[in-house]
Amino acid sequence: MAILLRFGHCNRRTGCKMELPGLAFAVWMFICLCASVDSYPSGKVREACASMIPCHGSSPQLSPEHTITVNGTEFKPGDKIEVHLSGPDFEGFFIQARDAEHLDSPAVGSFMLVDRRLSQLLTCGRTKNSAVSHTSKAKKKYIKAYWIAPGDAPKRVQFLATVVKKYKIFWVKIPGPIVSQPNAPSPTTPLHATSKAISTSHPVSYLSKPFNASGCGSMKFCIRNPSNCDPESASCFFLSFQQEKTSVFIEMSGPSEGYLAFALSHDQWMGGDDAYLCINDDHRVHVSTAYLKGRSPPVLDSENALEDVSWRLVDGVLQCSFRRSTRLPAYKGRFNLDASYYIFLADGEASEGGLIYKHHHQPLITNGMYNVTGLPQDIGGSRSPRLIKAHGALMFVAWITTVSIGVIVARFFKPVWSHSFLFGKEMWFQQAGFHPYLGCTVMALTIFQPLMAGFRPSRHAPRRQLFNWFHWSTGTTARILAVVTMFLGMDLPALDLPDPWDTYTMIGFVAWHVSIDVLLEIHSYWLVRKVEVIEDDRVQILQSLTSAEAEGRLFKQIVLTIYVCGNIVFLIAFLAAINQI
């Protein structure tokens, strides 16, 4: 690339003069630096000749989707061998031939093109035309080229390819066939091609049938949510570890069309953890390791230490299995599996290209630290910290029992307990006092209510009517906000009660409370009408409103008893749901 930058000024005497050579050089250097880290849609990827890794700022995929084939297995110097690269649509590629016993060595031989519209020749190192690359990012399914064997070719040559499906989706050094010269001696040690293939991608198989929970607690360590659920069901999150001599076989399953992940942690907080992810990318599942640093998104490892990878994706249930060594000292960030850890299990969405998003709800976390290679156990976990569960339980206890019952008693049971006293105050007033003290979610209003009650005018004072309306509106606002807060709190990630059950149950409670309130209002209105009729007929002139309301004492007590029993049923249902998460 040649770039000529001229900066200057012109005048009538001197003409144009070039200035600012330092600035021109800086701009030229900036463009060169950008070129070294940017993508290469034109296929000019000489910077990647040695590593064959595109500078796309992400880790390579694990399971190759594309294959390299050749039309022969032997060659002599000067022979031409057809090389084919095929597979699902891809944008970029990079093909080389290398010494099969030294895959880190420079490219071997040269190539000839078949279609110059799709491919071009590159020179890597001192060998001209020693690599083939794309000419544009147009989608391709098939590439063909000829490899010409050099006179000094090694005894065995292996073809390698890097394929870019999309910018952040690529495979590095996909291993192709090995071709050899006639009468080449058998290698005394395994070829490096095998180890290199393992470091970038493993053989992946498809699970023919779903996992099951047989052996949990006896032969393998299992984590299930809900407890004792069947991993074949569409609502079961399942994780198992089975020790096999120096390795551990791991199974992970759950309802997710995005990704499933588990992590080993030294505490119950995200950060500094050893993570394993099964990611659905266009109905193909990739299994990868990652190290979680702080609360940042995981960065997938380019080198993979997992073997025997299998997966299954059916009816929205994602399942994957793999094996890893108990100890992996050569892999940074991999924990030893013969120690105790907290275990996290999470799920979430993944976009096209395998980019994962933050999990929908709180990850499942074991209640203690466990050694998965120790005594087999069958345990559960919790998606909510104990403090959050306690907060939710107290919220339901306060608002479903004490507050709701206190409001009903304060409004409708004044004449029923007009002569009953507790701590020097009438019983109905004591009951009403609970709701301002336990209304934590509407703290401002609940603090204001008892303060306002301290300035309540006497019964016949001119401002008593205004006070009654103001006190009623404040209490009603607090109750409405409390209900709204409970609806929102039930779906917080840290609590996340079963949906839509929690919403329907809370709607049922609100309807139950409103129906009792309306029933008692109608009853009070009926008593007032009865007083008016009695006074109009002058049958019992001394009849008062208070005494008339007292006639409905038995009815109100029956309604209150039924209401309390109903509230207890709702409370038990919510507390049981909190206990299950």
Coordinates of C-alpha atoms in Angstrom, one line a residue:
M1 CA 0.0 0.0 0.0
A2 CA 1.4 3.3 -0.9
I3 CA 0.1 6.5 0.7
L4 CA 1.2 10.0 -0.3
L5 CA 0.0 12.8 1.9
R6 CA 0.8 16.4 1.1
F7 CA 0.1 19.3 3.3
G8 CA 1.1 22.8 2.3
H9 CA 0.0 26.2 1.1
C10 CA 0.3 28.0 -2.2
N11 CA 1.1 31.6 -3.1
R12 CA 1.8 33.5 -6.3
R13 CA 5.6 33.6 -5.7
T14 CA 6.6 30.3 -4.2
G15 CA 3.9 28.0 -5.4
C16 CA 2.9 25.0 -3.4
K17 CA 5.3 23.8 -0.7
M18 CA 5.0 20.5 1.2
E19 CA 4.9 20.9 5.0
L20 CA 4.1 18.9 8.1
P21 CA 6.0 15.8 7.2
G22 CA 5.8 14.6 10.8
L23 CA 2.0 14.8 10.7
A24 CA 1.9 12.9 7.4
F25 CA 4.2 10.2 8.9
A26 CA 1.9 9.9 11.9
V27 CA -1.2 9.5 9.8
W28 CA 0.6 6.9 7.7
M29 CA 1.6 5.0 10.9
F30 CA -2.0 5.1 12.2
I31 CA -3.3 3.6 9.0
C32 CA -0.7 0.8 9.1
L33 CA -1.6 0.0 12.7
C34 CA -5.3 0.0 11.9
A35 CA -4.6 -2.4 9.0
S36 CA -2.8 -4.8 11.4
V37 CA -5.8 -5.2 13.7
D38 CA -8.7 -4.8 11.4
S39 CA -10.5 -7.6 9.5
Y40 CA -9.3 -8.6 6.0
P41 CA -12.3 -8.7 3.6
S42 CA -9.9 -8.5 0.6
G43 CA -8.1 -11.7 1.7
K44 CA -4.7 -10.0 2.2
V45 CA -3.9 -11.8 5.4
R46 CA -0.1 -12.2 5.2
E47 CA 0.1 -11.0 8.9
A48 CA -1.6 -14.3 9.8
C49 CA 0.8 -16.5 7.8
A50 CA 2.4 -18.1 10.9
S51 CA -0.6 -18.4 13.3
M52 CA -3.4 -18.6 10.8
I53 CA -5.5 -16.7 13.4
P54 CA -7.6 -13.8 12.1
C55 CA -7.3 -10.6 14.1
H56 CA -11.0 -10.4 14.9
G57 CA -10.9 -9.8 18.7
S58 CA -12.6 -13.1 19.7
S59 CA -11.7 -16.7 20.3
P60 CA -12.0 -19.4 17.6
Q61 CA -14.9 -21.9 17.6
L62 CA -14.3 -25.4 18.8
S63 CA -16.2 -27.8 16.4
P64 CA -15.3 -27.3 12.7
E65 CA -18.2 -27.3 10.2
H66 CA -16.0 -27.4 7.1
T67 CA -13.8 -30.1 5.7
I68 CA -10.7 -30.3 3.5
T69 CA -10.4 -33.1 1.0
V70 CA -7.8 -34.1 -1.6
N71 CA -7.8 -36.4 -4.6
G72 CA -4.8 -38.6 -3.5
T73 CA -2.8 -39.8 -0.6
E74 CA 0.7 -39.9 -2.1
F75 CA 2.8 -37.4 -4.0
K76 CA 6.2 -37.0 -5.6
P77 CA 8.0 -33.7 -6.1
G78 CA 6.3 -31.7 -8.9
D79 CA 3.0 -33.5 -8.6
K80 CA -0.3 -31.6 -8.5
I81 CA -2.9 -32.5 -5.8
E82 CA -6.5 -31.2 -5.9
V83 CA -7.4 -29.5 -2.6
H84 CA -11.1 -28.9 -1.8
L85 CA -12.6 -26.8 1.0
S86 CA -16.3 -27.2 1.5
G87 CA -19.1 -26.7 4.1
P88 CA -21.8 -24.2 5.1
D89 CA -21.7 -20.6 3.8
F90 CA -18.4 -18.9 4.8
E91 CA -16.9 -15.5 4.0
G92 CA -13.2 -16.0 4.4
F93 CA -10.6 -18.8 4.3
F94 CA -6.9 -19.3 4.4
I95 CA -5.3 -22.6 3.2
Q96 CA -1.7 -23.8 3.7
A97 CA 0.3 -27.0 3.5
R98 CA 2.8 -27.8 6.3
D99 CA 5.1 -30.5 7.4
A100 CA 2.8 -33.0 9.2
E101 CA 5.4 -33.7 11.9
H102 CA 6.1 -30.0 12.5
L103 CA 2.9 -28.0 12.1
D104 CA 4.5 -24.8 13.4
S105 CA 7.0 -24.8 10.6
P106 CA 6.6 -22.5 7.5
A107 CA 4.2 -23.3 4.6
V108 CA 5.3 -26.0 2.2
G109 CA 4.9 -26.0 -1.6
S110 CA 2.8 -23.6 -3.8
F111 CA -0.7 -23.4 -5.1
M112 CA -2.4 -22.8 -8.4
L113 CA -5.9 -21.2 -8.6
V114 CA -9.0 -22.6 -10.3
D115 CA -11.3 -19.6 -9.9
R116 CA -9.6 -16.2 -9.5
R117 CA -13.0 -14.6 -8.6
L118 CA -13.2 -16.5 -5.3
S119 CA -9.5 -17.1 -4.4
Q120 CA -6.1 -15.5 -4.7
L121 CA -2.5 -16.6 -4.0
L122 CA -0.4 -15.2 -1.1
T123 CA 3.3 -15.5 -0.3
C124 CA 4.0 -16.6 3.2
G125 CA 7.7 -16.5 4.2
R126 CA 10.1 -17.1 1.4
T127 CA 7.8 -19.4 -0.6
K128 CA 5.9 -17.8 -3.3
N129 CA 2.2 -18.6 -3.7
S130 CA 2.4 -20.8 -0.6
A131 CA -1.2 -20.0 0.6
V132 CA -4.6 -19.4 -0.8
S133 CA -7.1 -16.9 0.5
H134 CA -10.4 -15.3 -0.4
T135 CA -10.8 -12.2 -2.6
S136 CA -14.0 -10.8 -0.9
K137 CA -16.4 -11.5 1.9
A138 CA -19.0 -12.8 -0.5
K139 CA -20.5 -16.1 0.8
K140 CA -19.0 -19.3 -0.5
K141 CA -19.7 -23.0 0.0
Y142 CA -16.8 -24.6 -2.0
I143 CA -13.2 -23.7 -2.9
K144 CA -10.9 -25.7 -5.2
A145 CA -7.2 -25.2 -5.8
Y146 CA -4.1 -27.2 -6.8
W147 CA -1.1 -27.8 -4.5
I148 CA 2.3 -28.3 -6.3
A149 CA 4.7 -30.4 -4.3
P150 CA 8.2 -28.8 -4.1
G151 CA 11.5 -30.7 -4.7
D152 CA 12.5 -30.4 -1.0
A153 CA 9.1 -31.5 0.4
P154 CA 9.0 -33.3 3.7
K155 CA 8.0 -36.9 3.8
R156 CA 4.5 -36.1 5.1
V157 CA 2.4 -32.9 4.4
Q158 CA -0.8 -31.9 6.0
F159 CA -3.3 -29.3 4.8
L160 CA -4.7 -26.8 7.2
A161 CA -7.4 -24.2 6.8
T162 CA -8.8 -21.3 8.7
V163 CA -12.4 -20.6 7.9
V164 CA -14.4 -17.4 8.8
K165 CA -18.1 -17.8 8.8
K166 CA -18.8 -14.3 10.1
Y167 CA -16.6 -11.7 11.7
K168 CA -16.5 -13.3 15.2
I169 CA -17.2 -16.9 14.1
F170 CA -14.2 -18.6 12.8
W171 CA -12.2 -21.9 13.1
V172 CA -8.4 -21.9 13.1
K173 CA -6.2 -24.6 11.6
I174 CA -8.9 -27.1 10.7
P175 CA -6.9 -30.3 10.1
G176 CA -7.1 -31.8 6.7
P177 CA -5.7 -35.0 5.1
I178 CA -2.1 -36.0 5.3
V179 CA -0.4 -36.9 2.0
S180 CA 3.0 -38.6 2.0
Q181 CA 5.8 -39.5 -0.4
P182 CA 6.0 -43.1 -1.5
N183 CA 7.8 -45.5 0.8
A184 CA 7.8 -42.9 3.6
P185 CA 8.6 -44.7 6.9
S186 CA 5.9 -44.9 9.5
P187 CA 6.2 -42.2 12.2
T188 CA 7.7 -43.4 15.5
T189 CA 5.6 -40.9 17.5
P190 CA 2.0 -39.7 16.9
L191 CA 1.9 -36.8 14.4
H192 CA 1.5 -33.3 15.8
A193 CA -1.7 -33.0 13.8
T194 CA -3.6 -34.9 16.4
S195 CA -2.5 -32.6 19.3
K196 CA -3.0 -29.5 17.3
A197 CA -6.5 -30.5 16.3
I198 CA -7.3 -31.2 20.0
S199 CA -6.1 -27.7 21.0
T200 CA -8.5 -26.0 18.6
S201 CA -11.4 -28.4 18.1
H202 CA -12.5 -31.8 19.3
P203 CA -14.6 -34.5 17.6
V204 CA -18.2 -33.7 18.5
S205 CA -21.0 -36.2 18.4
Y206 CA -24.8 -35.9 18.7
L207 CA -26.6 -37.4 21.7
S208 CA -29.1 -40.0 20.5
K209 CA -31.2 -39.9 23.7
P210 CA -31.7 -37.5 26.6
F211 CA -29.9 -37.8 30.0
N212 CA -31.5 -39.5 32.9
A213 CA -31.0 -39.3 36.7
S214 CA -30.1 -42.9 37.2
G215 CA -27.0 -43.2 39.5
C216 CA -27.5 -39.8 41.1
G217 CA -26.4 -40.0 44.7
S218 CA -24.9 -43.5 44.3
M219 CA -22.5 -43.3 41.3
K220 CA -22.4 -39.7 40.3
F221 CA -22.7 -36.3 42.0
C222 CA -25.9 -34.5 40.8
I223 CA -27.5 -31.1 41.1
R224 CA -31.1 -30.7 40.1
N225 CA -33.6 -27.8 40.1
P226 CA -36.4 -28.4 41.0
S227 CA -35.2 -31.0 43.5
N228 CA -35.5 -34.6 42.2
C229 CA -36.7 -33.4 38.7
D230 CA -36.2 -35.6 35.6
P231 CA -33.6 -34.2 33.2
E232 CA -35.8 -35.5 30.3
S233 CA -38.5 -33.0 31.3
A234 CA -38.7 -29.5 29.8
S235 CA -38.5 -27.8 33.2
C236 CA -35.5 -29.5 34.8
F237 CA -32.0 -28.0 35.2
F238 CA -29.6 -30.9 35.7
L239 CA -25.8 -31.1 36.2
S240 CA -23.9 -34.3 37.0
F241 CA -20.3 -35.3 37.7
Q242 CA -19.0 -38.9 37.4
Q243 CA -15.4 -39.7 38.3
E244 CA -13.6 -42.0 35.9
K245 CA -10.0 -42.7 37.2
T246 CA -8.1 -39.5 36.4
S247 CA -11.0 -37.7 34.6
V248 CA -14.6 -36.6 35.3
F249 CA -17.5 -37.1 32.9
I250 CA -19.9 -34.1 33.1
E251 CA -23.5 -33.8 31.9
M252 CA -25.5 -30.6 31.7
S253 CA -29.1 -30.1 30.7
G254 CA -31.9 -27.5 30.9
P255 CA -34.6 -25.6 29.2
S256 CA -32.7 -23.1 27.1
E257 CA -32.4 -22.4 23.4
G258 CA -29.5 -19.9 24.1
Y259 CA -26.9 -21.3 26.4
L260 CA -26.3 -23.3 29.6
A261 CA -23.3 -22.7 31.8
F262 CA -21.9 -23.9 35.1
A263 CA -19.1 -22.5 37.1
L264 CA -16.9 -23.6 40.1
S265 CA -16.4 -20.8 42.6
H266 CA -14.6 -20.2 45.9
D267 CA -17.5 -18.1 47.1
Q268 CA -21.1 -17.3 46.3
W269 CA -20.3 -14.3 44.2
M270 CA -19.5 -14.0 40.5
G271 CA -15.8 -13.5 39.7
G272 CA -12.6 -15.5 39.6
D273 CA -14.5 -18.6 38.6
D274 CA -13.9 -21.6 36.3
A275 CA -16.8 -21.8 33.8
Y276 CA -18.1 -24.2 31.2
L277 CA -20.6 -23.2 28.6
C278 CA -22.8 -25.0 26.1
I279 CA -23.8 -22.4 23.5
N280 CA -26.5 -22.9 20.8
D281 CA -25.3 -21.2 17.5
D282 CA -27.8 -21.7 14.7
H283 CA -28.9 -25.1 16.1
R284 CA -25.4 -26.3 16.6
V285 CA -24.0 -26.5 20.1
H286 CA -20.5 -25.4 20.9
V287 CA -18.9 -26.4 24.2
S288 CA -16.2 -24.2 25.6
T289 CA -14.3 -23.3 28.8
A290 CA -14.0 -19.7 30.1
Y291 CA -12.6 -17.8 33.1
L292 CA -14.9 -15.3 34.7
K293 CA -13.2 -12.1 35.7
G294 CA -15.2 -9.9 38.0
R295 CA -18.7 -9.3 36.6
S296 CA -17.6 -9.0 33.0
P297 CA -18.9 -11.3 30.3
P298 CA -16.9 -14.5 30.0
V299 CA -14.1 -14.7 27.4
L300 CA -14.1 -18.1 25.8
D301 CA -10.7 -19.9 25.9
S302 CA -8.9 -20.4 22.6
E303 CA -7.4 -23.7 23.9
N304 CA -9.9 -26.3 25.0
A305 CA -9.2 -29.0 27.5
L306 CA -12.5 -30.9 27.0
E307 CA -12.8 -34.3 25.3
D308 CA -15.7 -36.6 24.2
V309 CA -18.0 -33.6 23.6
S310 CA -21.6 -34.5 22.7
W311 CA -24.8 -32.4 22.5
R312 CA -28.5 -32.5 21.9
L313 CA -31.1 -29.8 21.3
V314 CA -34.7 -31.0 21.1
D315 CA -38.0 -29.2 22.0
G316 CA -36.2 -26.3 23.7
V317 CA -34.1 -28.6 26.0
L318 CA -30.3 -28.1 25.6
Q319 CA -28.1 -31.0 26.7
C320 CA -24.3 -31.4 26.4
S321 CA -21.7 -33.7 27.9
F322 CA -17.9 -33.8 27.9
R323 CA -15.0 -35.2 29.8
R324 CA -12.0 -33.3 31.4
S325 CA -9.1 -34.4 33.5
T326 CA -9.3 -34.0 37.2
R327 CA -6.2 -31.9 37.2
L328 CA -5.1 -29.6 34.4
P329 CA -1.9 -27.8 35.5
A330 CA -1.1 -26.7 31.9
Y331 CA -4.4 -24.8 31.5
K332 CA -4.6 -21.5 33.2
G333 CA -7.9 -20.8 34.9
R334 CA -9.0 -24.5 35.2
F335 CA -9.6 -25.6 38.8
N336 CA -8.7 -29.0 40.1
L337 CA -11.9 -31.1 40.4
D338 CA -10.8 -32.9 43.6
A339 CA -11.4 -29.8 45.7
S340 CA -14.6 -28.2 47.2
Y341 CA -16.4 -25.3 45.5
Y342 CA -19.7 -23.5 45.3
I343 CA -21.4 -24.5 42.0
F344 CA -23.3 -22.1 39.8
L345 CA -25.8 -23.1 37.1
A346 CA -27.1 -20.5 34.8
D347 CA -28.9 -20.1 31.5
G348 CA -29.7 -17.3 29.1
E349 CA -30.0 -16.1 25.5
A350 CA -27.4 -16.3 22.7
S351 CA -27.5 -14.3 19.5
E352 CA -26.5 -15.4 16.1
G353 CA -22.8 -16.0 16.1
G354 CA -22.8 -17.5 19.6
L355 CA -22.7 -14.1 21.5
I356 CA -24.2 -14.7 24.9
Y357 CA -26.2 -12.3 27.0
K358 CA -26.7 -12.0 30.8
H359 CA -28.8 -14.7 32.3
H360 CA -32.5 -14.0 32.7
H361 CA -32.7 -14.8 36.4
Q362 CA -30.5 -15.4 39.3
P363 CA -28.2 -18.5 38.7
L364 CA -28.7 -21.6 40.8
I365 CA -26.1 -21.7 43.6
T366 CA -25.5 -24.6 45.9
N367 CA -26.0 -23.9 49.6
G368 CA -22.5 -25.1 50.5
M369 CA -19.1 -26.0 49.0
Y370 CA -19.0 -29.5 47.5
N371 CA -16.3 -31.8 46.1
V372 CA -17.8 -33.4 43.0
T373 CA -15.2 -36.2 43.0
G374 CA -16.0 -37.1 46.6
L375 CA -19.0 -38.9 48.0
P376 CA -21.8 -38.9 45.4
Q377 CA -24.7 -36.8 46.4
D378 CA -28.0 -35.7 44.9
I379 CA -28.6 -32.1 45.9
G380 CA -30.5 -29.0 44.9
G381 CA -29.7 -25.3 45.2
S382 CA -31.2 -21.9 45.5
R383 CA -31.7 -19.1 43.0
S384 CA -32.2 -16.6 45.7
P385 CA -29.9 -15.6 48.6
R386 CA -31.3 -16.3 52.1
L387 CA -31.5 -12.6 52.9
I388 CA -33.7 -12.0 49.9
K389 CA -35.9 -15.0 50.7
A390 CA -36.3 -13.7 54.2
H391 CA -37.2 -10.3 52.9
G392 CA -39.8 -11.7 50.6
A393 CA -41.3 -13.9 53.3
L394 CA -41.6 -11.0 55.7
M395 CA -43.2 -8.9 53.0
F396 CA -45.9 -11.4 52.4
V397 CA -46.4 -12.0 56.1
A398 CA -46.8 -8.2 56.7
W399 CA -49.0 -7.3 53.8
I400 CA -51.2 -10.5 53.5
T401 CA -51.9 -10.9 57.2
T402 CA -51.2 -8.0 59.5
V403 CA -51.7 -5.0 57.2
S404 CA -54.7 -6.3 55.3
I405 CA -56.5 -7.6 58.4
G406 CA -55.6 -4.5 60.3
V407 CA -57.2 -2.3 57.6
I408 CA -60.4 -4.3 57.6
V409 CA -60.6 -4.3 61.4
A410 CA -59.9 -0.5 61.7
R411 CA -62.6 0.4 59.1
F412 CA -65.4 -2.0 59.9
F413 CA -65.0 -3.4 63.5
K414 CA -65.0 -0.2 65.5
P415 CA -68.5 -0.8 66.9
V416 CA -67.9 -4.5 67.3
W417 CA -65.0 -4.0 69.8
S418 CA -66.0 -0.5 71.0
H419 CA -65.8 -1.6 74.6
S420 CA -62.7 -3.8 74.4
F421 CA -59.4 -2.3 75.4
L422 CA -55.7 -3.3 75.0
F423 CA -52.9 -1.2 76.6
G424 CA -55.5 1.5 77.4
K425 CA -56.7 1.8 73.9
E426 CA -59.7 0.4 72.2
M427 CA -59.1 -2.9 70.5
W428 CA -60.0 -1.8 67.0
F429 CA -57.4 1.1 67.2
Q430 CA -54.7 -1.3 68.3
Q431 CA -55.3 -3.6 65.3
A432 CA -55.2 -0.7 62.9
G433 CA -51.8 0.4 64.3
F434 CA -49.9 -2.5 62.8
H435 CA -50.1 -1.5 59.2
P436 CA -48.0 1.7 59.5
Y437 CA -45.3 -0.2 61.3
L438 CA -44.9 -3.2 59.0
G439 CA -45.4 -1.4 55.7
C440 CA -41.7 -1.3 54.7
T441 CA -42.2 -1.0 51.0
V442 CA -44.2 2.2 51.4
M443 CA -42.1 3.5 54.2
A444 CA -42.8 7.2 53.7
L445 CA -46.6 6.8 53.9
T446 CA -46.5 4.4 56.7
I447 CA -44.4 6.7 58.8
F448 CA -46.7 9.6 58.0
Q449 CA -49.9 7.7 59.0
P450 CA -49.1 7.3 62.7
L451 CA -47.7 10.9 62.9
M452 CA -51.0 12.2 61.4
A453 CA -53.0 10.1 63.8
G454 CA -51.3 11.9 66.8
F455 CA -52.9 15.1 65.6
R456 CA -56.4 13.7 65.1
P457 CA -59.1 16.2 66.1
S458 CA -61.9 15.2 68.5
R459 CA -65.0 13.5 67.2
H460 CA -67.1 16.7 66.8
A461 CA -64.3 19.1 65.8
P462 CA -64.9 21.1 62.6
R463 CA -61.7 19.7 61.0
R464 CA -62.5 16.0 61.8
Q465 CA -64.2 15.5 58.4
L466 CA -61.1 16.8 56.6
F467 CA -58.8 14.6 58.7
N468 CA -60.9 11.5 58.0
W469 CA -60.6 12.1 54.2
F470 CA -56.9 12.8 54.4
H471 CA -56.2 9.8 56.6
W472 CA -58.3 7.5 54.3
S473 CA -56.6 8.7 51.1
T474 CA -53.1 8.3 52.6
G475 CA -53.8 4.8 53.8
T476 CA -55.5 3.8 50.5
T477 CA -52.5 5.1 48.5
A478 CA -50.1 3.2 50.7
R479 CA -52.1 0.0 50.2
I480 CA -52.2 0.4 46.4
L481 CA -48.5 1.1 46.2
A482 CA -47.8 -1.9 48.5
V483 CA -49.7 -4.2 46.1
V484 CA -47.8 -2.7 43.1
T485 CA -44.5 -3.2 44.9
M486 CA -45.3 -6.8 45.7
F487 CA -46.2 -7.5 42.0
L488 CA -42.8 -6.0 41.0
G489 CA -40.8 -7.7 43.8
M490 CA -42.1 -11.2 42.9
D491 CA -40.3 -10.9 39.5
L492 CA -37.0 -9.5 40.7
P493 CA -34.1 -11.6 39.5
A494 CA -33.0 -12.3 43.0
L495 CA -36.4 -13.8 44.0
D496 CA -38.2 -14.6 40.7
L497 CA -41.2 -16.6 41.9
P498 CA -42.7 -19.1 39.4
D499 CA -44.2 -17.2 36.5
P500 CA -47.1 -16.8 35.7
W501 CA -48.3 -18.6 38.9
D502 CA -47.1 -15.7 41.1
T503 CA -49.0 -13.1 39.1
Y504 CA -52.3 -15.0 39.1
T505 CA -52.0 -15.8 42.8
M506 CA -51.4 -12.2 43.7
I507 CA -54.3 -11.1 41.5
G508 CA -56.4 -13.7 43.4
F509 CA -55.4 -12.2 46.7
V510 CA -56.2 -8.7 45.6
A511 CA -59.6 -9.8 44.3
W512 CA -60.2 -11.7 47.6
H513 CA -59.3 -8.6 49.7
V514 CA -61.4 -6.2 47.5
S515 CA -64.4 -8.6 47.6
I516 CA -64.4 -8.7 51.4
D517 CA -64.0 -4.9 51.6
V518 CA -66.9 -4.4 49.2
L519 CA -69.1 -6.9 51.1
L520 CA -68.5 -5.1 54.4
E521 CA -69.1 -1.8 52.8
I522 CA -72.5 -3.0 51.5
H523 CA -73.3 -4.4 54.9
S524 CA -72.4 -1.0 56.5
Y525 CA -74.6 0.8 54.0
W526 CA -77.5 -1.6 54.7
L527 CA -77.2 -0.8 58.4
V528 CA -77.2 3.0 57.7
R529 CA -80.4 2.6 55.6
K530 CA -82.0 0.6 58.4
V531 CA -81.3 3.4 60.9
E532 CA -82.9 6.0 58.5
V533 CA -86.0 3.8 58.1
I534 CA -86.3 3.4 61.9
E535 CA -86.0 7.1 62.5
D536 CA -88.5 8.0 59.8
D537 CA -91.1 5.6 61.2
R538 CA -90.4 7.0 64.8
V539 CA -90.7 3.5 66.1
Q540 CA -87.4 3.6 68.0
I541 CA -86.3 7.2 68.1
L542 CA -83.4 6.6 70.4
Q543 CA -81.9 4.0 68.0
S544 CA -78.4 5.3 67.0
L545 CA -76.1 4.4 64.2
T546 CA -73.6 2.8 66.5
S547 CA -76.2 0.5 68.1
A548 CA -77.5 -0.4 64.6
E549 CA -74.0 -1.4 63.4
A550 CA -73.6 -3.5 66.5
E551 CA -76.6 -5.6 65.4
G552 CA -74.3 -6.9 62.6
R553 CA -71.7 -8.1 65.0
L554 CA -72.1 -11.8 64.4
F555 CA -72.1 -11.3 60.6
K556 CA -68.9 -9.3 60.7
Q557 CA -67.1 -11.8 63.0
I558 CA -68.0 -14.6 60.6
V559 CA -66.7 -12.6 57.6
L560 CA -63.5 -11.7 59.4
T561 CA -62.9 -15.4 60.4
I562 CA -63.4 -16.5 56.7
Y563 CA -61.1 -13.6 55.6
V564 CA -58.3 -14.5 58.0
C565 CA -58.5 -18.2 56.9
G566 CA -58.3 -17.2 53.2
N567 CA -55.3 -14.9 53.9
I568 CA -53.5 -17.7 55.7
V569 CA -54.1 -20.0 52.6
F570 CA -52.5 -17.3 50.3
L571 CA -49.7 -16.8 52.7
I572 CA -48.8 -20.5 52.9
A573 CA -48.9 -20.7 49.1
F574 CA -46.4 -17.8 48.7
L575 CA -44.1 -19.0 51.5
A576 CA -44.0 -22.5 50.0
A577 CA -43.1 -20.9 46.6
I578 CA -40.3 -18.9 48.3
N579 CA -39.0 -22.1 49.9
Q580 CA -38.8 -23.8 46.5
I581 CA -36.5 -21.3 44.8

